[in-house]
Amino acid sequence: KLPIGAVATVSYRYDDQYGSTFPTRGGRVGVSIQTGNTWFAELDEGQFVGTAVTGSILFPVHPRLVLGWRGKAGATSADLPQMQMVLGGNSDLRGLPERYATGHFKLFTGFEWRYLALRDMDLRLPLGRLRSVEAVAFVEAGWVGDGLPDVDEAHVGIGAGLRFDFAYFGIFPGIGGIDVAWSPRAPVGNLLPLPLQIYLVLGQSF
């Protein structure tokens, strides 16, 4: 059974990050408000309202090293899991599967270290040219629940990955990469029979 209804979202984002493929400084702030009415078959969910705040900032430590931070906080009155705050996934707490936990309230924070390992490359590949390679390492923590924050319900994820600056057909820039992450108490991963999550990514995490 799937929920039906109508949902409206209003959002605002301020962005002053410097750099397109490998940003080195600046930050982002986003605010969104969501409201709507949903029904779950014969169960009337009724009207709900929710809000979320996100933010990130990059600190240049060295010409090749950048430290990034991001955070999220949100709350909603929705009772359907499809409309609630979520935790887990490539764009959230890595190490947990997509939408691993849902609830009315959310707190999240994470740090990421980015090191430009190889630069000024011009490696010819079938669909274009590889320009540079960046190594990343990250640690993240988050909580989703229905009451006051509880340490026993919080999750932590750690991991590492690579980012590839690729020029498609030698002209169009793009970022691709891979992340491997682990989180205590997480189930077996999505690609291997190990408690690891493996993500194929396009672009930077934030």
Coordinates of N, CA and C in Angstrom, one line a residue:
K1 N 0.8 -1.2 0.0 CA 0.0 0.0 0.0 C 0.9 1.2 0.0
L2 N 0.5 2.2 -0.9 CA 1.3 3.4 -1.0 C 0.5 4.6 -0.5
P3 N 1.2 5.6 0.1 CA 0.4 6.8 0.5 C 0.0 7.6 -0.7
I4 N -1.1 8.3 -0.6 CA -1.5 9.2 -1.7 C -1.8 10.5 -1.0
G5 N -1.8 11.6 -1.8 CA -2.1 12.9 -1.2 C -1.3 14.0 -2.0
A6 N -1.1 15.1 -1.3 CA -0.5 16.2 -1.9 C 0.5 16.8 -0.9
V7 N 1.7 17.2 -1.4 CA 2.8 17.7 -0.6 C 3.4 18.9 -1.3
A8 N 3.6 20.0 -0.5 CA 4.2 21.2 -1.1 C 5.5 21.5 -0.3
T9 N 6.6 21.9 -1.0 CA 7.8 22.2 -0.3 C 8.3 23.6 -0.8
V10 N 8.8 24.4 0.2 CA 9.4 25.7 -0.1 C 10.8 25.6 0.5
S11 N 11.8 26.0 -0.3 CA 13.2 25.9 0.1 C 14.0 27.0 -0.3
Y12 N 15.1 27.3 0.4 CA 16.1 28.4 0.1 C 17.5 27.8 0.4
R13 N 18.4 28.2 -0.5 CA 19.8 27.7 -0.3 C 20.7 28.9 -0.7
Y14 N 21.7 29.1 0.2 CA 22.8 30.1 -0.1 C 24.0 29.3 -0.3
D15 N 24.8 29.6 -1.4 CA 25.9 28.8 -1.8 C 27.1 29.8 -2.2
D16 N 28.2 29.7 -1.5 CA 29.4 30.5 -1.9 C 30.6 29.6 -2.0
Q17 N 30.4 28.3 -2.3 CA 31.6 27.4 -2.5 C 32.4 27.9 -3.7
Y18 N 33.7 27.8 -3.6 CA 34.6 28.2 -4.6 C 35.2 26.9 -5.3
G19 N 34.9 26.8 -6.6 CA 35.4 25.6 -7.3 C 34.3 24.7 -7.7
S20 N 34.3 24.2 -8.9 CA 33.3 23.3 -9.4 C 33.5 21.8 -9.1
T21 N 34.6 21.3 -9.6 CA 34.9 19.9 -9.4 C 35.5 19.5 -8.1
F22 N 36.5 20.3 -7.7 CA 37.2 20.1 -6.4 C 37.1 21.5 -5.6
P23 N 36.0 21.8 -5.0 CA 35.9 23.0 -4.3 C 36.8 23.0 -3.1
T24 N 37.4 24.2 -2.8 CA 38.4 24.3 -1.7 C 38.0 25.2 -0.6
R25 N 37.0 26.0 -0.7 CA 36.6 26.9 0.4 C 35.1 27.3 0.2
G26 N 34.6 27.9 1.2 CA 33.2 28.4 1.1 C 32.2 27.4 1.8
G27 N 31.0 27.8 1.7 CA 30.0 26.9 2.4 C 28.6 27.1 1.7
R28 N 27.7 26.3 2.3 CA 26.3 26.3 1.9 C 25.4 26.2 3.1
V29 N 24.2 26.9 3.0 CA 23.2 26.8 4.0 C 21.8 26.6 3.3
G30 N 21.0 25.7 3.8 CA 19.7 25.5 3.2 C 18.7 25.3 4.2
V31 N 17.5 25.8 3.9 CA 16.3 25.7 4.8 C 15.1 25.3 3.9
S32 N 14.3 24.4 4.4 CA 13.2 23.9 3.7 C 12.0 23.7 4.7
I33 N 10.8 24.0 4.2 CA 9.6 23.8 4.9 C 8.6 23.0 4.0
Q34 N 8.0 21.9 4.6 CA 7.2 21.0 3.8 C 5.9 20.9 4.6
T35 N 4.8 20.9 3.8 CA 3.5 20.6 4.4 C 2.6 19.8 3.4
G36 N 1.7 19.1 3.9 CA 0.8 18.4 3.0 C -0.2 17.5 3.7
N37 N -1.0 16.8 2.9 CA -2.0 15.9 3.4 C -1.7 14.5 2.8
T38 N -1.7 13.5 3.5 CA -1.5 12.1 3.0 C -2.5 11.2 3.6
W39 N -2.8 10.1 2.8 CA -3.7 9.1 3.3 C -3.0 7.8 3.0
F40 N -3.2 6.8 3.9 CA -2.6 5.5 3.7 C -3.7 4.5 3.7
A41 N -4.2 4.3 2.5 CA -5.4 3.4 2.3 C -6.6 4.0 3.1
E42 N -7.2 3.1 4.0 CA -8.3 3.6 4.8 C -7.8 4.4 6.1
L43 N -6.5 4.4 6.3 CA -6.0 5.1 7.5 C -5.7 6.6 7.1
D44 N -6.4 7.5 7.7 CA -6.3 8.9 7.4 C -5.1 9.5 8.2
E45 N -4.0 9.8 7.4 CA -2.8 10.4 8.1 C -3.1 11.9 8.4
G46 N -3.8 12.6 7.6 CA -4.1 14.0 7.9 C -3.0 14.9 7.5
Q47 N -3.1 16.1 7.9 CA -2.1 17.2 7.5 C -0.9 17.0 8.4
F48 N 0.3 17.3 7.7 CA 1.5 17.3 8.5 C 2.4 18.5 8.0
V49 N 3.3 18.9 8.8 CA 4.3 19.9 8.5 C 5.7 19.5 9.0
G50 N 6.7 19.9 8.2 CA 8.0 19.6 8.6 C 9.0 20.7 8.2
T51 N 10.2 20.7 8.8 CA 11.2 21.7 8.4 C 12.6 21.0 8.6
A52 N 13.5 21.5 7.8 CA 14.9 20.9 7.8 C 15.9 22.0 7.5
V53 N 17.0 22.0 8.2 CA 18.1 22.9 8.0 C 19.4 22.1 7.7
T54 N 20.1 22.5 6.7 CA 21.4 21.9 6.3 C 22.5 23.0 6.2
G55 N 23.7 22.6 6.4 CA 24.8 23.5 6.3 C 26.1 22.8 6.0
S56 N 27.0 23.4 5.3 CA 28.3 22.8 5.1 C 29.3 23.9 4.9
I57 N 30.6 23.6 5.2 CA 31.7 24.6 5.0 C 33.0 23.8 4.8
L58 N 33.8 24.4 3.9 CA 35.1 23.9 3.6 C 36.2 24.8 4.1
F59 N 37.3 24.2 4.7 CA 38.4 24.9 5.2 C 39.7 24.4 4.5
P60 N 40.3 25.3 3.7 CA 41.6 24.9 3.0 C 42.7 24.9 4.1
V61 N 43.3 23.7 4.3 CA 44.4 23.4 5.2 C 45.7 23.5 4.5
H62 N 45.8 23.1 3.3 CA 47.0 23.1 2.5 C 46.5 23.2 1.0
P63 N 47.4 23.6 0.1 CA 47.0 23.6 -1.3 C 46.4 22.3 -1.8
R64 N 46.8 21.2 -1.2 CA 46.2 19.9 -1.6 C 45.2 19.3 -0.6
L65 N 45.0 19.9 0.6 CA 44.2 19.3 1.6 C 43.1 20.2 2.0
V66 N 41.9 19.7 2.1 CA 40.7 20.5 2.5 C 40.0 19.7 3.5
L67 N 39.5 20.4 4.6 CA 38.7 19.8 5.6 C 37.3 20.3 5.5
G68 N 36.3 19.4 5.4 CA 34.9 19.8 5.2 C 34.1 19.4 6.4
W69 N 33.1 20.2 6.7 CA 32.1 19.8 7.7 C 30.7 20.0 7.2
R70 N 29.8 19.2 7.5 CA 28.4 19.4 7.2 C 27.5 18.9 8.3
G71 N 26.3 19.5 8.4 CA 25.4 19.2 9.5 C 23.9 19.3 9.0
K72 N 23.0 18.5 9.6 CA 21.6 18.5 9.3 C 20.8 18.5 10.5
A73 N 19.6 19.1 10.5 CA 18.7 19.0 11.6 C 17.3 19.2 11.0
G74 N 16.3 18.4 11.6 CA 15.0 18.5 11.0 C 14.0 17.9 12.0
A75 N 12.7 18.3 11.7 CA 11.6 17.8 12.5 C 10.3 17.8 11.6
T76 N 9.5 16.8 11.8 CA 8.2 16.7 11.1 C 7.1 16.1 12.0
S77 N 5.9 16.4 11.7 CA 4.8 15.8 12.4 C 4.2 14.6 11.7
A78 N 4.8 14.3 10.5 CA 4.2 13.1 9.7 C 4.5 11.8 10.4
D79 N 3.5 10.9 10.4 CA 3.6 9.6 11.0 C 4.0 8.5 9.9
L80 N 3.8 8.8 8.7 CA 4.2 7.8 7.6 C 5.7 7.8 7.4
P81 N 6.3 6.7 7.4 CA 7.8 6.6 7.2 C 8.2 7.3 5.9
Q82 N 7.4 7.3 4.9 CA 7.8 7.9 3.6 C 7.9 9.4 3.7
M83 N 7.3 10.0 4.7 CA 7.4 11.5 4.9 C 8.2 11.9 6.0
Q84 N 8.8 11.0 6.7 CA 9.6 11.3 7.9 C 11.0 11.7 7.7
M85 N 11.8 12.1 8.7 CA 13.2 12.3 8.6 C 13.9 10.9 8.4
V86 N 14.9 10.9 7.6 CA 15.6 9.6 7.3 C 17.1 9.7 7.7
L87 N 17.7 8.5 7.9 CA 19.1 8.5 8.2 C 19.7 7.3 7.4
G88 N 20.8 7.5 6.7 CA 21.5 6.5 6.0 C 21.5 6.7 4.5
G89 N 22.6 6.3 3.9 CA 22.7 6.4 2.4 C 23.9 7.3 2.0
N90 N 24.1 7.3 0.7 CA 25.3 8.0 0.1 C 25.3 9.5 0.4
S91 N 24.1 10.1 0.4 CA 24.0 11.5 0.6 C 23.7 11.9 2.1
D92 N 23.8 10.9 3.0 CA 23.5 11.1 4.4 C 24.6 10.4 5.2
L93 N 24.2 9.6 6.2 CA 25.2 8.9 7.0 C 25.7 7.6 6.3
R94 N 26.9 7.7 5.7 CA 27.5 6.6 5.0 C 27.9 5.5 6.0
G95 N 27.7 4.3 5.5 CA 27.9 3.1 6.4 C 26.5 2.5 6.7
L96 N 25.5 3.2 6.6 CA 24.1 2.7 6.8 C 23.4 2.6 5.4
P97 N 22.5 1.6 5.2 CA 21.8 1.5 3.9 C 20.9 2.7 3.8
E98 N 20.4 2.9 2.6 CA 19.5 4.0 2.3 C 18.2 3.9 3.2
R99 N 17.8 5.0 3.8 CA 16.6 5.1 4.6 C 16.6 4.0 5.7
Y100 N 17.8 3.8 6.3 CA 17.9 2.8 7.4 C 17.0 3.1 8.6
A101 N 16.9 4.3 8.9 CA 16.1 4.7 10.1 C 15.2 5.9 9.7
T102 N 14.0 5.9 10.3 CA 13.1 7.0 10.1 C 12.5 7.5 11.4
G103 N 12.1 8.7 11.5 CA 11.5 9.3 12.7 C 11.0 10.7 12.5
H104 N 10.6 11.3 13.6 CA 10.0 12.6 13.6 C 11.1 13.7 13.7
F105 N 12.3 13.3 14.3 CA 13.3 14.3 14.5 C 14.7 13.7 14.0
K106 N 15.6 14.7 13.6 CA 16.9 14.3 13.1 C 18.0 15.2 13.5
L107 N 19.1 14.6 13.8 CA 20.4 15.4 14.0 C 21.5 14.6 13.3
F108 N 22.4 15.4 12.6 CA 23.4 14.8 11.8 C 24.6 15.7 11.8
T109 N 25.8 15.1 11.8 CA 27.0 15.9 11.6 C 28.1 15.0 11.1
G110 N 29.0 15.6 10.3 CA 30.1 14.8 9.7 C 31.3 15.7 9.3
F111 N 32.4 15.0 9.3 CA 33.7 15.7 8.8 C 34.3 14.8 7.7
E112 N 34.8 15.5 6.7 CA 35.5 14.9 5.6 C 36.8 15.5 5.2
W113 N 37.8 14.7 5.1 CA 39.1 15.2 4.7 C 39.3 14.8 3.2
R114 N 39.7 15.8 2.4 CA 39.9 15.6 1.0 C 41.3 16.0 0.6
Y115 N 42.0 15.0 0.0 CA 43.4 15.2 -0.4 C 43.6 15.0 -1.9
L116 N 44.1 16.0 -2.5 CA 44.3 15.9 -4.0 C 45.6 15.2 -4.2
A117 N 45.5 13.9 -4.4 CA 46.6 13.0 -4.5 C 47.4 13.1 -5.8
L118 N 46.6 13.1 -6.9 CA 47.3 13.2 -8.3 C 46.6 14.4 -9.0
R119 N 47.4 15.3 -9.5 CA 46.8 16.4 -10.2 C 47.6 16.7 -11.5
D120 N 47.0 17.5 -12.4 CA 47.7 17.9 -13.7 C 47.9 16.6 -14.5
M121 N 47.0 15.7 -14.4 CA 47.1 14.5 -15.3 C 46.4 14.7 -16.6
D122 N 46.8 13.8 -17.6 CA 46.1 13.9 -18.9 C 46.1 12.4 -19.4
L123 N 45.4 11.6 -18.7 CA 45.4 10.2 -19.0 C 44.2 9.9 -20.0
R124 N 44.5 9.5 -21.2 CA 43.5 9.2 -22.2 C 42.8 7.9 -21.9
L125 N 41.4 8.0 -21.8 CA 40.6 6.8 -21.6 C 39.6 6.7 -22.7
P126 N 38.8 5.6 -22.8 CA 37.9 5.5 -24.0 C 36.9 6.6 -24.2
L127 N 36.4 7.2 -23.0 CA 35.3 8.2 -23.2 C 35.8 9.6 -22.8
G128 N 37.1 9.7 -22.6 CA 37.6 11.1 -22.3 C 39.0 11.0 -21.6
R129 N 39.3 12.0 -20.8 CA 40.6 12.1 -20.1 C 40.4 12.3 -18.6
L130 N 41.3 11.6 -17.9 CA 41.4 11.7 -16.5 C 42.3 12.8 -16.1
R131 N 41.8 13.8 -15.3 CA 42.6 15.0 -15.0 C 43.3 14.9 -13.7
S132 N 42.6 14.4 -12.7 CA 43.1 14.3 -11.3 C 42.4 13.3 -10.5
V133 N 43.0 12.9 -9.3 CA 42.5 11.9 -8.4 C 42.5 12.5 -7.0
E134 N 41.4 12.4 -6.3 CA 41.4 12.9 -4.9 C 41.0 11.7 -4.0
A135 N 41.7 11.7 -2.8 CA 41.4 10.7 -1.8 C 40.6 11.4 -0.7
V136 N 39.6 10.7 -0.1 CA 38.8 11.2 0.9 C 38.7 10.3 2.1
A137 N 38.5 10.8 3.3 CA 38.3 10.0 4.5 C 37.2 10.8 5.3
F138 N 36.3 10.0 5.9 CA 35.2 10.7 6.6 C 34.8 10.0 7.9
V139 N 34.2 10.8 8.8 CA 33.6 10.2 10.0 C 32.3 11.0 10.2
E140 N 31.2 10.3 10.4 CA 29.9 10.9 10.5 C 29.1 10.3 11.7
A141 N 28.2 11.1 12.2 CA 27.3 10.6 13.3 C 25.9 11.2 13.1
G142 N 24.9 10.4 13.5 CA 23.6 10.9 13.3 C 22.6 10.2 14.2
W143 N 21.4 10.8 14.3 CA 20.3 10.2 15.1 C 19.0 10.6 14.5
V144 N 18.1 9.7 14.4 CA 16.7 9.9 14.1 C 15.8 9.2 15.1
G145 N 14.8 9.9 15.6 CA 13.9 9.3 16.5 C 12.7 10.0 16.7
D146 N 11.9 9.6 17.7 CA 10.6 10.2 17.9 C 10.5 11.0 19.2
G147 N 11.6 11.1 20.0 CA 11.6 11.9 21.2 C 12.8 12.7 21.4
L148 N 13.3 12.7 22.6 CA 14.6 13.4 22.9 C 15.7 12.6 22.3
P149 N 16.8 13.2 21.9 CA 18.0 12.5 21.4 C 18.5 11.4 22.4
D150 N 18.8 10.3 21.9 CA 19.2 9.1 22.7 C 20.5 8.6 22.2
V151 N 21.5 8.6 23.0 CA 22.8 8.1 22.5 C 22.7 6.6 22.0
D152 N 21.9 5.8 22.7 CA 21.8 4.4 22.3 C 21.2 4.3 20.9
E153 N 20.4 5.3 20.4 CA 19.8 5.2 19.1 C 20.7 5.9 18.0
A154 N 21.8 6.5 18.4 CA 22.6 7.2 17.5 C 23.5 6.2 16.7
H155 N 23.9 6.6 15.5 CA 24.8 5.8 14.7 C 26.0 6.6 14.2
V156 N 27.1 5.9 14.0 CA 28.4 6.5 13.6 C 28.8 5.7 12.4
G157 N 29.4 6.4 11.4 CA 29.9 5.8 10.2 C 31.3 6.3 9.9
I158 N 32.2 5.5 9.5 CA 33.6 5.9 9.0 C 33.8 5.3 7.7
G159 N 34.7 5.9 6.9 CA 35.0 5.3 5.6 C 36.0 6.1 4.8
A160 N 36.3 5.7 3.6 CA 37.2 6.4 2.7 C 36.8 6.1 1.3
G161 N 37.3 6.9 0.4 CA 37.0 6.8 -1.0 C 37.9 7.5 -1.9
L162 N 37.6 7.5 -3.2 CA 38.3 8.2 -4.2 C 37.4 9.0 -5.1
R163 N 37.9 10.1 -5.6 CA 37.2 11.0 -6.5 C 38.0 11.2 -7.8
F164 N 37.4 11.0 -8.9 CA 38.1 11.1 -10.2 C 37.6 12.3 -11.0
D165 N 38.4 13.2 -11.3 CA 38.1 14.4 -12.2 C 38.3 14.0 -13.6
F166 N 37.1 13.8 -14.3 CA 37.1 13.2 -15.7 C 36.5 14.2 -16.6
A167 N 37.2 14.4 -17.8 CA 36.6 15.2 -18.8 C 36.1 14.3 -19.9
Y168 N 34.7 14.3 -20.0 CA 34.1 13.4 -21.0 C 34.4 14.0 -22.4
F169 N 34.8 13.1 -23.3 CA 35.2 13.4 -24.6 C 36.2 14.6 -24.7
G170 N 36.9 14.7 -23.5 CA 38.0 15.8 -23.4 C 37.4 17.2 -23.3
I171 N 36.1 17.3 -23.1 CA 35.5 18.6 -23.0 C 34.7 18.9 -21.8
F172 N 33.7 17.9 -21.5 CA 32.8 18.1 -20.4 C 33.3 17.6 -19.1
P173 N 33.5 18.5 -18.1 CA 34.0 18.1 -16.8 C 33.0 17.3 -16.0
G174 N 33.5 16.4 -15.1 CA 32.6 15.7 -14.2 C 33.4 15.0 -13.2
I175 N 32.7 14.6 -12.1 CA 33.3 13.9 -11.0 C 32.6 12.6 -10.8
G176 N 33.4 11.5 -10.7 CA 32.9 10.2 -10.3 C 33.8 9.6 -9.2
G177 N 33.3 8.6 -8.6 CA 34.1 8.0 -7.5 C 33.4 6.9 -6.8
I178 N 34.1 6.4 -5.8 CA 33.6 5.3 -5.0 C 33.9 5.5 -3.5
D179 N 33.0 5.2 -2.6 CA 33.2 5.2 -1.2 C 32.9 3.9 -0.6
V180 N 33.7 3.5 0.4 CA 33.5 2.3 1.2 C 33.3 2.8 2.7
A181 N 32.2 2.4 3.4 CA 32.0 2.9 4.7 C 31.5 1.8 5.6
W182 N 31.7 1.9 6.9 CA 31.3 0.9 7.9 C 30.7 1.7 9.1
S183 N 29.6 1.0 9.6 CA 28.9 1.6 10.8 C 28.6 0.4 11.7
P184 N 28.9 0.6 13.0 CA 28.6 -0.5 14.0 C 27.1 -0.8 14.0
R185 N 26.7 -2.0 14.1 CA 25.3 -2.4 14.2 C 24.6 -2.4 12.8
A186 N 25.3 -2.0 11.8 CA 24.7 -2.0 10.4 C 24.6 -3.4 9.9
P187 N 23.6 -3.7 9.0 CA 23.5 -5.0 8.4 C 24.6 -5.2 7.4
V188 N 24.5 -6.4 6.8 CA 25.5 -6.8 5.7 C 25.3 -5.8 4.6
G189 N 26.4 -5.5 3.9 CA 26.4 -4.4 2.9 C 25.6 -4.8 1.6
N190 N 25.6 -3.8 0.7 CA 24.8 -3.9 -0.5 C 25.5 -4.6 -1.6
L191 N 26.8 -4.8 -1.6 CA 27.5 -5.5 -2.7 C 28.3 -6.6 -2.2
L192 N 28.7 -6.7 -1.0 CA 29.6 -7.7 -0.4 C 28.9 -8.3 0.8
P193 N 29.2 -9.6 1.1 CA 28.6 -10.2 2.4 C 29.4 -9.8 3.6
L194 N 29.6 -8.5 3.7 CA 30.4 -7.9 4.8 C 29.6 -6.7 5.4
P195 N 29.8 -6.3 6.6 CA 29.1 -5.1 7.2 C 29.7 -3.8 6.6
L196 N 29.8 -3.7 5.3 CA 30.3 -2.5 4.6 C 29.2 -2.1 3.6
Q197 N 29.2 -0.8 3.4 CA 28.4 -0.2 2.4 C 29.3 0.4 1.3
I198 N 29.1 0.1 0.0 CA 29.9 0.5 -1.1 C 29.0 1.4 -1.9
Y199 N 29.5 2.6 -2.2 CA 28.7 3.6 -2.9 C 29.5 4.1 -4.2
L200 N 28.8 4.0 -5.3 CA 29.3 4.7 -6.5 C 28.7 6.1 -6.6
V201 N 29.5 7.1 -6.7 CA 29.1 8.5 -6.5 C 29.4 9.3 -7.7
L202 N 28.5 10.3 -7.9 CA 28.7 11.3 -8.9 C 28.8 12.7 -8.2
G203 N 29.9 13.4 -8.4 CA 30.1 14.6 -7.7 C 30.6 14.5 -6.3
Q204 N 30.8 15.6 -5.6 CA 31.3 15.6 -4.3 C 30.1 15.3 -3.3
S205 N 30.5 14.8 -2.1 CA 29.4 14.5 -1.1 C 28.7 15.8 -0.7
F206 N 29.4 16.9 -0.7 CA 28.8 18.2 -0.3 C 29.7 19.3 -0.7

